[in-house]
């Protein structure tokens, strides 16, 4: 599990650790990890040109100490001091190692810029002098210390002016901005330097393959199709029969024992999936709404009357009200905006905030689709899906995802696990099926069994 903590949690853990260590030891650990990461990015140290943008606070100190370590190994290190209150011991170490402080306009064109402007406790945004200094070195790779300066660390929101990093070297734990868009897009590759912090339960986390392998339901030696779960699908319509086919493709990827289909696209479903049972009967979970068009409202009412966990997607989302228990809502940003009566742009700017708000207002698990999909619980805990590729933004992919989540619900996972595991499998299947190029929703569904098989190896 990749855990992301709040600034307050990190500060408290750092204070506890520092009370047990010699003064300055924690900063030395962080600076050493930062120096190694910069070296790896450069591919060499001797004669490399390194520019530090240094603000007040510990991030500036980390940058200065790392710069001193690089200078001792032969790098030409210059520091632009953007505050009158920089870390004095770090600056002295840099100068004694051969580095020097310069004005931004006097600095040589560097091989890398190190962003030590603002730490995790800083206000979002950049002051004029910092923005102007950054602009002088446009096109040079940027390494951010802990977080790109200017981002809103605890929310993932982005102000107008902030650093866009190629590499972010963070310490102790991930921060929320490293996982949650839009801020995560400005972090580049995130490298974690372990500081052995004693941290509480994280409010935001990201499943890793080992977590998914532990959570995916696997059949026992005496299992059969009914004990493994029956997932019902009420999707598609005369206008969108393909949505029913794709939804049953996801539901029938082998994670549950059986798929039932109820709707107007039965012939299309049977033609693609002869194993799907197109008749009424008992199910352990429903998937409703994908391509439902004008059939969606009635389909949702019928599904909810069964009292089983239900995935509500696409056209059915506008008919959802708070509760009953066991709902998984799967909107994209535009659909969530309609559900909350806000503008889409607002949702895209504050994805974490609106996903949490919807989960609370609807008392349901809410999966907000995106580059980094968010799965929020009513209590505010969130999982972020970081598997997947941009090629996954293709028609029908959401129909497959809804079916996958429904099959995991039917197999016995709770709504939060089903949604987050389903989202991870969906993204991993897209990555595998894509191979770096275009793909279709059908290929995503077809790749899911192979991804699950790979988890077990």
XYZ file of C-alpha atoms in Angstrom:
457
model
C 0.000 0.000 0.000
C 1.282 3.460 -0.837
C 0.118 5.753 1.932
C -0.329 9.523 1.725
C -0.552 11.601 4.871
C -1.543 15.158 5.707
C 0.908 17.904 6.578
C -0.230 17.801 10.219
C 0.380 14.040 10.442
C 3.830 14.359 8.898
C 4.847 17.273 11.107
C 3.826 15.393 14.252
C 5.722 12.264 13.199
C 8.838 14.261 12.305
C 8.757 16.070 15.649
C 8.585 12.757 17.498
C 11.505 11.330 15.545
C 13.646 14.482 15.872
C 13.234 14.364 19.649
C 15.150 11.063 19.610
C 17.885 12.057 17.128
C 20.857 14.416 17.280
C 20.102 17.914 16.029
C 20.125 18.088 12.249
C 20.268 14.315 11.725
C 16.851 14.111 10.061
C 17.714 16.841 7.577
C 20.976 15.081 6.766
C 19.077 11.880 5.972
C 16.686 13.755 3.719
C 19.472 15.680 1.985
C 21.476 12.516 1.347
C 18.456 10.872 -0.288
C 17.848 13.995 -2.356
C 21.467 14.129 -3.524
C 21.374 10.493 -4.630
C 18.145 11.046 -6.575
C 19.593 14.104 -8.334
C 22.731 12.129 -9.202
C 20.638 9.340 -10.677
C 18.665 11.820 -12.781
C 21.810 13.508 -14.078
C 23.610 10.264 -14.786
C 26.816 11.875 -13.551
C 27.899 14.340 -10.872
C 31.373 15.557 -11.809
C 31.136 18.772 -13.863
C 27.340 18.738 -13.801
C 25.735 22.161 -13.332
C 23.174 22.246 -10.504
C 21.060 25.279 -9.636
C 19.259 25.467 -6.279
C 16.236 27.741 -5.845
C 16.197 28.214 -2.097
C 13.451 29.622 0.060
C 13.066 29.852 3.808
C 12.387 26.702 5.776
C 13.506 23.109 5.848
C 13.004 22.398 2.133
C 15.531 25.089 1.354
C 17.830 23.537 3.955
C 17.448 20.110 2.352
C 18.370 21.618 -1.030
C 21.431 23.420 0.366
C 22.781 20.351 2.162
C 22.185 18.177 -0.910
C 23.933 20.831 -3.010
C 26.907 20.702 -0.662
C 27.105 16.914 -1.040
C 27.010 17.214 -4.838
C 29.601 19.991 -4.843
C 31.998 17.804 -2.863
C 31.667 15.229 -5.649
C 32.631 17.727 -8.329
C 29.357 19.353 -9.371
C 29.216 23.081 -10.074
C 26.471 24.169 -7.668
C 24.882 27.610 -7.565
C 22.100 28.743 -5.249
C 19.585 31.515 -5.823
C 18.434 32.696 -2.396
C 14.786 33.713 -2.570
C 14.483 34.676 1.091
C 16.570 36.620 3.564
C 16.032 33.771 6.043
C 17.549 30.688 4.469
C 18.968 27.748 6.415
C 22.278 29.184 7.673
C 24.071 25.890 8.360
C 23.079 24.541 4.946
C 24.304 27.682 3.189
C 27.601 27.544 5.081
C 28.022 23.878 4.102
C 27.380 24.702 0.448
C 29.952 27.512 0.427
C 32.589 25.469 2.229
C 32.110 22.696 -0.379
C 32.740 25.038 -3.302
C 29.178 26.096 -4.106
C 28.131 29.723 -4.274
C 25.105 31.963 -3.954
C 24.218 34.014 -7.041
C 21.468 36.217 -8.363
C 19.063 34.442 -10.697
C 20.087 36.593 -13.661
C 23.768 35.736 -13.080
C 23.361 31.966 -12.833
C 24.807 29.699 -15.488
C 22.412 27.599 -17.547
C 22.149 24.452 -15.375
C 21.644 20.784 -16.142
C 19.023 20.576 -13.396
C 17.045 22.992 -11.234
C 16.336 21.957 -7.642
C 13.101 23.429 -6.287
C 13.608 24.154 -2.605
C 11.372 27.227 -2.620
C 8.411 26.304 -0.437
C 7.904 23.318 1.853
C 4.804 21.328 2.756
C 3.793 23.978 5.256
C 3.839 26.813 2.736
C 0.838 28.563 1.289
C -0.298 27.515 -2.192
C 1.055 29.652 -4.998
C 4.387 31.308 -5.733
C 5.632 34.788 -5.008
C 6.732 36.964 -7.913
C 10.474 36.515 -7.395
C 10.179 32.734 -7.319
C 8.030 32.634 -10.453
C 10.434 34.982 -12.237
C 13.463 32.878 -11.287
C 11.788 29.709 -12.546
C 10.928 31.375 -15.845
C 14.616 32.060 -16.526
C 15.327 28.330 -16.690
C 12.366 27.086 -18.654
C 13.105 23.776 -20.356
C 15.609 22.628 -17.717
C 14.607 19.468 -15.784
C 13.260 20.307 -12.324
C 13.651 18.245 -9.149
C 11.181 19.273 -6.452
C 12.106 18.874 -2.795
C 9.236 17.071 -0.997
C 6.483 18.657 -3.154
C 6.494 21.017 -6.129
C 6.442 24.474 -4.605
C 3.067 26.177 -4.709
C 0.765 23.137 -4.864
C -1.943 22.676 -2.232
C -0.427 19.727 -0.393
C -3.471 18.407 1.505
C -6.079 18.797 -1.254
C -4.357 18.269 -4.595
C -5.615 21.619 -5.860
C -3.411 23.820 -8.018
C -3.094 27.599 -7.823
C -2.299 29.653 -10.903
C 1.453 29.658 -10.211
C 3.305 26.552 -9.084
C 6.315 24.421 -9.962
C 5.988 21.635 -12.525
C 8.569 19.011 -11.615
C 10.074 16.204 -13.629
C 11.041 14.424 -10.417
C 9.778 14.950 -6.879
C 11.870 13.588 -4.019
C 9.736 13.296 -0.915
C 10.562 12.179 2.599
C 9.020 9.807 5.132
C 5.725 9.261 3.341
C 3.835 10.391 0.293
C 1.727 13.507 0.641
C -1.794 13.774 -0.738
C -0.692 16.039 -3.597
C 1.567 13.258 -4.902
C -1.427 11.023 -5.628
C -4.394 13.320 -6.223
C -4.903 15.270 -9.428
C -4.534 17.931 -10.606
C -1.492 18.445 -8.326
C -0.145 14.939 -8.988
C 0.308 15.863 -12.655
C 2.866 18.475 -11.585
C 4.938 16.057 -9.481
C 6.464 14.040 -12.313
C 8.054 10.823 -11.067
C 7.808 10.606 -7.269
C 10.739 9.105 -5.351
C 10.249 8.344 -1.640
C 13.151 8.563 0.808
C 12.335 6.484 3.884
C 12.903 8.301 7.197
C 11.415 5.583 9.466
C 8.581 7.838 10.630
C 5.933 6.412 12.943
C 2.773 7.473 11.113
C -0.947 7.039 11.837
C -3.526 5.542 9.470
C -3.429 7.469 6.187
C -6.490 9.311 4.886
C -5.435 8.579 1.284
C -3.788 5.436 -0.055
C -3.075 3.646 -3.324
C -3.334 -0.107 -3.750
C -0.275 -1.958 -4.999
C -0.199 -5.380 -6.718
C 0.408 -7.222 -3.439
C -2.674 -5.561 -1.918
C -4.834 -6.453 -4.905
C -3.579 -10.047 -4.836
C -4.643 -10.290 -1.194
C -8.098 -8.848 -1.833
C -9.126 -10.552 -5.096
C -11.567 -13.378 -4.244
C -10.281 -16.805 -5.286
C -12.418 -19.960 -5.410
C -11.935 -22.728 -2.867
C -11.645 -26.391 -3.832
C -15.369 -26.986 -3.265
C -16.646 -23.749 -4.777
C -19.255 -23.630 -7.519
C -20.876 -20.911 -9.596
C -23.385 -19.950 -6.909
C -20.943 -19.867 -3.983
C -18.618 -17.687 -6.071
C -21.396 -15.128 -6.560
C -23.939 -14.232 -9.207
C -23.779 -10.713 -10.621
C -26.811 -9.230 -12.338
C -26.524 -6.649 -15.112
C -29.283 -4.212 -16.063
C -27.511 -2.196 -18.734
C -27.870 -1.207 -22.363
C -30.915 -0.149 -24.301
C -32.240 -0.165 -27.838
C -30.099 2.916 -28.474
C -26.961 1.544 -26.817
C -26.979 -2.275 -26.947
C -23.183 -2.314 -27.028
C -23.060 -0.988 -23.471
C -24.787 -4.149 -22.291
C -22.242 -6.283 -24.141
C -19.311 -4.381 -22.639
C -20.763 -4.345 -19.134
C -21.325 -8.105 -19.230
C -17.800 -8.485 -20.607
C -16.466 -6.859 -17.440
C -18.872 -8.737 -15.204
C -18.029 -12.022 -16.927
C -14.260 -11.728 -16.658
C -14.177 -14.682 -14.275
C -14.150 -12.907 -10.934
C -17.677 -14.097 -10.074
C -19.295 -17.451 -10.764
C -22.146 -16.369 -13.017
C -23.645 -13.390 -14.834
C -27.363 -12.755 -15.276
C -28.574 -10.187 -17.768
C -31.905 -8.351 -17.703
C -32.658 -5.790 -20.363
C -33.509 -5.072 -23.968
C -30.108 -6.070 -25.393
C -30.306 -9.767 -24.536
C -29.732 -10.939 -28.110
C -26.558 -8.878 -28.460
C -25.303 -10.085 -25.080
C -25.943 -13.766 -25.869
C -24.266 -13.453 -29.254
C -21.054 -12.226 -27.594
C -21.331 -14.151 -24.319
C -23.242 -17.420 -24.582
C -22.400 -18.178 -20.942
C -24.479 -15.219 -19.697
C -27.924 -16.237 -18.409
C -30.495 -13.844 -19.855
C -33.281 -14.469 -17.368
C -34.483 -13.272 -13.980
C -33.196 -14.940 -10.813
C -31.350 -14.329 -7.587
C -28.144 -12.297 -7.638
C -25.670 -11.128 -5.010
C -25.055 -7.760 -6.705
C -26.424 -5.616 -9.528
C -24.793 -3.357 -12.103
C -27.162 -0.707 -13.439
C -27.149 2.216 -15.848
C -24.392 1.721 -18.428
C -25.960 2.803 -21.731
C -29.359 2.616 -20.022
C -30.821 5.671 -21.761
C -34.551 5.948 -20.949
C -34.572 2.468 -19.381
C -32.205 3.509 -16.594
C -34.703 4.822 -14.048
C -36.827 1.670 -14.060
C -33.739 -0.551 -14.097
C -32.367 1.191 -11.015
C -35.661 0.878 -9.136
C -35.866 -2.823 -9.959
C -32.292 -3.454 -8.857
C -32.627 -1.558 -5.588
C -35.789 -3.485 -4.717
C -33.628 -6.614 -4.351
C -31.709 -5.088 -1.452
C -28.282 -6.259 -2.668
C -25.135 -4.188 -3.295
C -25.442 -2.212 -6.512
C -23.086 -0.437 -8.890
C -24.796 2.630 -10.326
C -23.259 3.963 -13.518
C -23.884 6.482 -16.293
C -27.563 7.127 -17.085
C -28.788 5.775 -13.730
C -26.747 8.236 -11.663
C -29.236 11.073 -12.013
C -31.902 8.939 -10.312
C -29.838 8.002 -7.245
C -30.869 9.225 -3.827
C -29.105 8.765 -0.498
C -28.696 5.112 0.540
C -29.580 2.246 0.751
C -26.355 0.622 1.996
C -24.049 -1.085 -0.483
C -24.105 1.446 -3.320
C -21.088 2.136 -5.514
C -21.547 5.231 -7.685
C -19.194 5.560 -10.669
C -19.422 9.060 -12.185
C -16.954 10.948 -14.317
C -16.390 14.627 -13.511
C -19.336 15.873 -15.570
C -21.743 13.383 -14.014
C -20.536 14.188 -10.509
C -20.985 17.888 -11.218
C -24.638 17.243 -12.129
C -25.141 15.110 -9.019
C -23.830 17.910 -6.788
C -25.210 20.825 -8.839
C -21.806 22.411 -9.436
C -19.717 23.193 -12.493
C -17.568 20.483 -14.056
C -14.544 22.767 -13.881
C -14.984 22.974 -10.104
C -14.942 19.195 -9.792
C -11.852 18.880 -11.969
C -10.043 21.509 -9.881
C -10.881 19.867 -6.534
C -11.356 16.187 -7.283
C -10.632 14.980 -3.764
C -12.962 17.483 -2.139
C -15.926 16.735 -4.389
C -15.447 12.957 -4.310
C -15.534 13.101 -0.506
C -18.519 15.431 -0.539
C -20.499 13.110 -2.816
C -19.650 10.047 -0.721
C -20.888 11.851 2.373
C -24.051 13.309 0.816
C -25.082 10.049 -0.872
C -23.827 7.824 1.972
C -22.197 5.627 -0.660
C -18.832 4.690 -2.070
C -18.115 7.121 -4.896
C -15.648 6.308 -7.664
C -14.664 9.470 -9.518
C -13.134 8.438 -12.841
C -10.043 10.239 -14.034
C -6.354 9.947 -14.765
C -5.970 9.030 -11.108
C -9.370 7.599 -10.208
C -10.545 8.308 -6.655
C -12.624 5.878 -4.591
C -14.104 7.702 -1.593
C -15.934 6.321 1.434
C -18.551 8.287 3.406
C -16.080 8.600 6.307
C -13.622 10.484 4.061
C -11.022 7.779 3.459
C -9.929 7.570 -0.163
C -8.057 5.166 -2.395
C -6.354 6.405 -5.552
C -5.903 4.253 -8.641
C -2.561 4.901 -10.290
C -2.600 1.946 -12.701
C -3.774 2.618 -16.253
C -2.680 4.558 -19.327
C -4.049 7.555 -21.247
C -5.245 5.176 -23.994
C -7.894 3.977 -21.492
C -9.875 7.138 -22.251
C -12.001 5.308 -24.813
C -15.732 4.735 -25.307
C -17.066 1.770 -23.367
C -14.225 1.557 -20.844
C -16.528 2.732 -18.067
C -19.087 0.045 -18.950
C -16.399 -2.616 -18.514
C -15.306 -1.075 -15.203
C -18.845 -1.122 -13.805
C -19.150 -4.810 -14.684
C -15.830 -5.677 -13.039
C -16.816 -3.902 -9.824
C -20.187 -5.647 -9.826
C -18.538 -9.054 -10.130
C -16.306 -8.298 -7.143
C -19.319 -7.196 -5.102
C -21.096 -10.440 -5.983
C -17.994 -12.409 -5.025
C -18.121 -10.942 -1.527
C -15.947 -7.822 -1.381
C -17.333 -4.815 0.450
C -18.149 -1.768 -1.709
C -14.898 0.120 -1.005
C -12.679 -2.874 -1.704
C -14.732 -3.891 -4.752
C -14.530 -0.416 -6.267
C -10.831 0.137 -5.577
C -9.738 -3.383 -6.579
C -11.933 -3.233 -9.685
C -10.481 0.112 -10.656
C -6.918 -1.153 -10.192
C -7.559 -4.308 -12.248
C -9.230 -2.230 -14.959
C -6.225 0.099 -15.179
C -3.703 -2.732 -15.102
C -5.606 -4.601 -17.819
C -5.586 -1.482 -19.978
C -1.834 -1.099 -19.495
C -1.253 -4.720 -20.463
C -3.624 -4.681 -23.429
C -2.316 -1.370 -24.729
C 1.373 -2.224 -24.888
C 1.949 1.487 -25.286
C -0.554 1.964 -28.118
C -4.291 2.331 -28.757
C -6.778 -0.125 -27.321
C -10.510 -0.765 -27.145
C -12.802 -1.435 -24.203
C -13.254 -5.026 -25.368
C -9.516 -5.645 -25.160
C -9.471 -4.236 -21.625
C -12.117 -6.741 -20.527
C -10.310 -9.588 -22.258
C -7.041 -8.773 -20.440
C -8.455 -8.925 -16.904
C -8.069 -12.713 -16.391
C -4.417 -12.529 -17.419
C -3.787 -9.644 -14.988
C -5.363 -11.628 -12.139
C -3.300 -14.651 -13.086
C -0.163 -12.508 -12.969
C -0.972 -11.415 -9.407
C -0.758 -15.012 -8.240
C 2.651 -15.666 -9.780
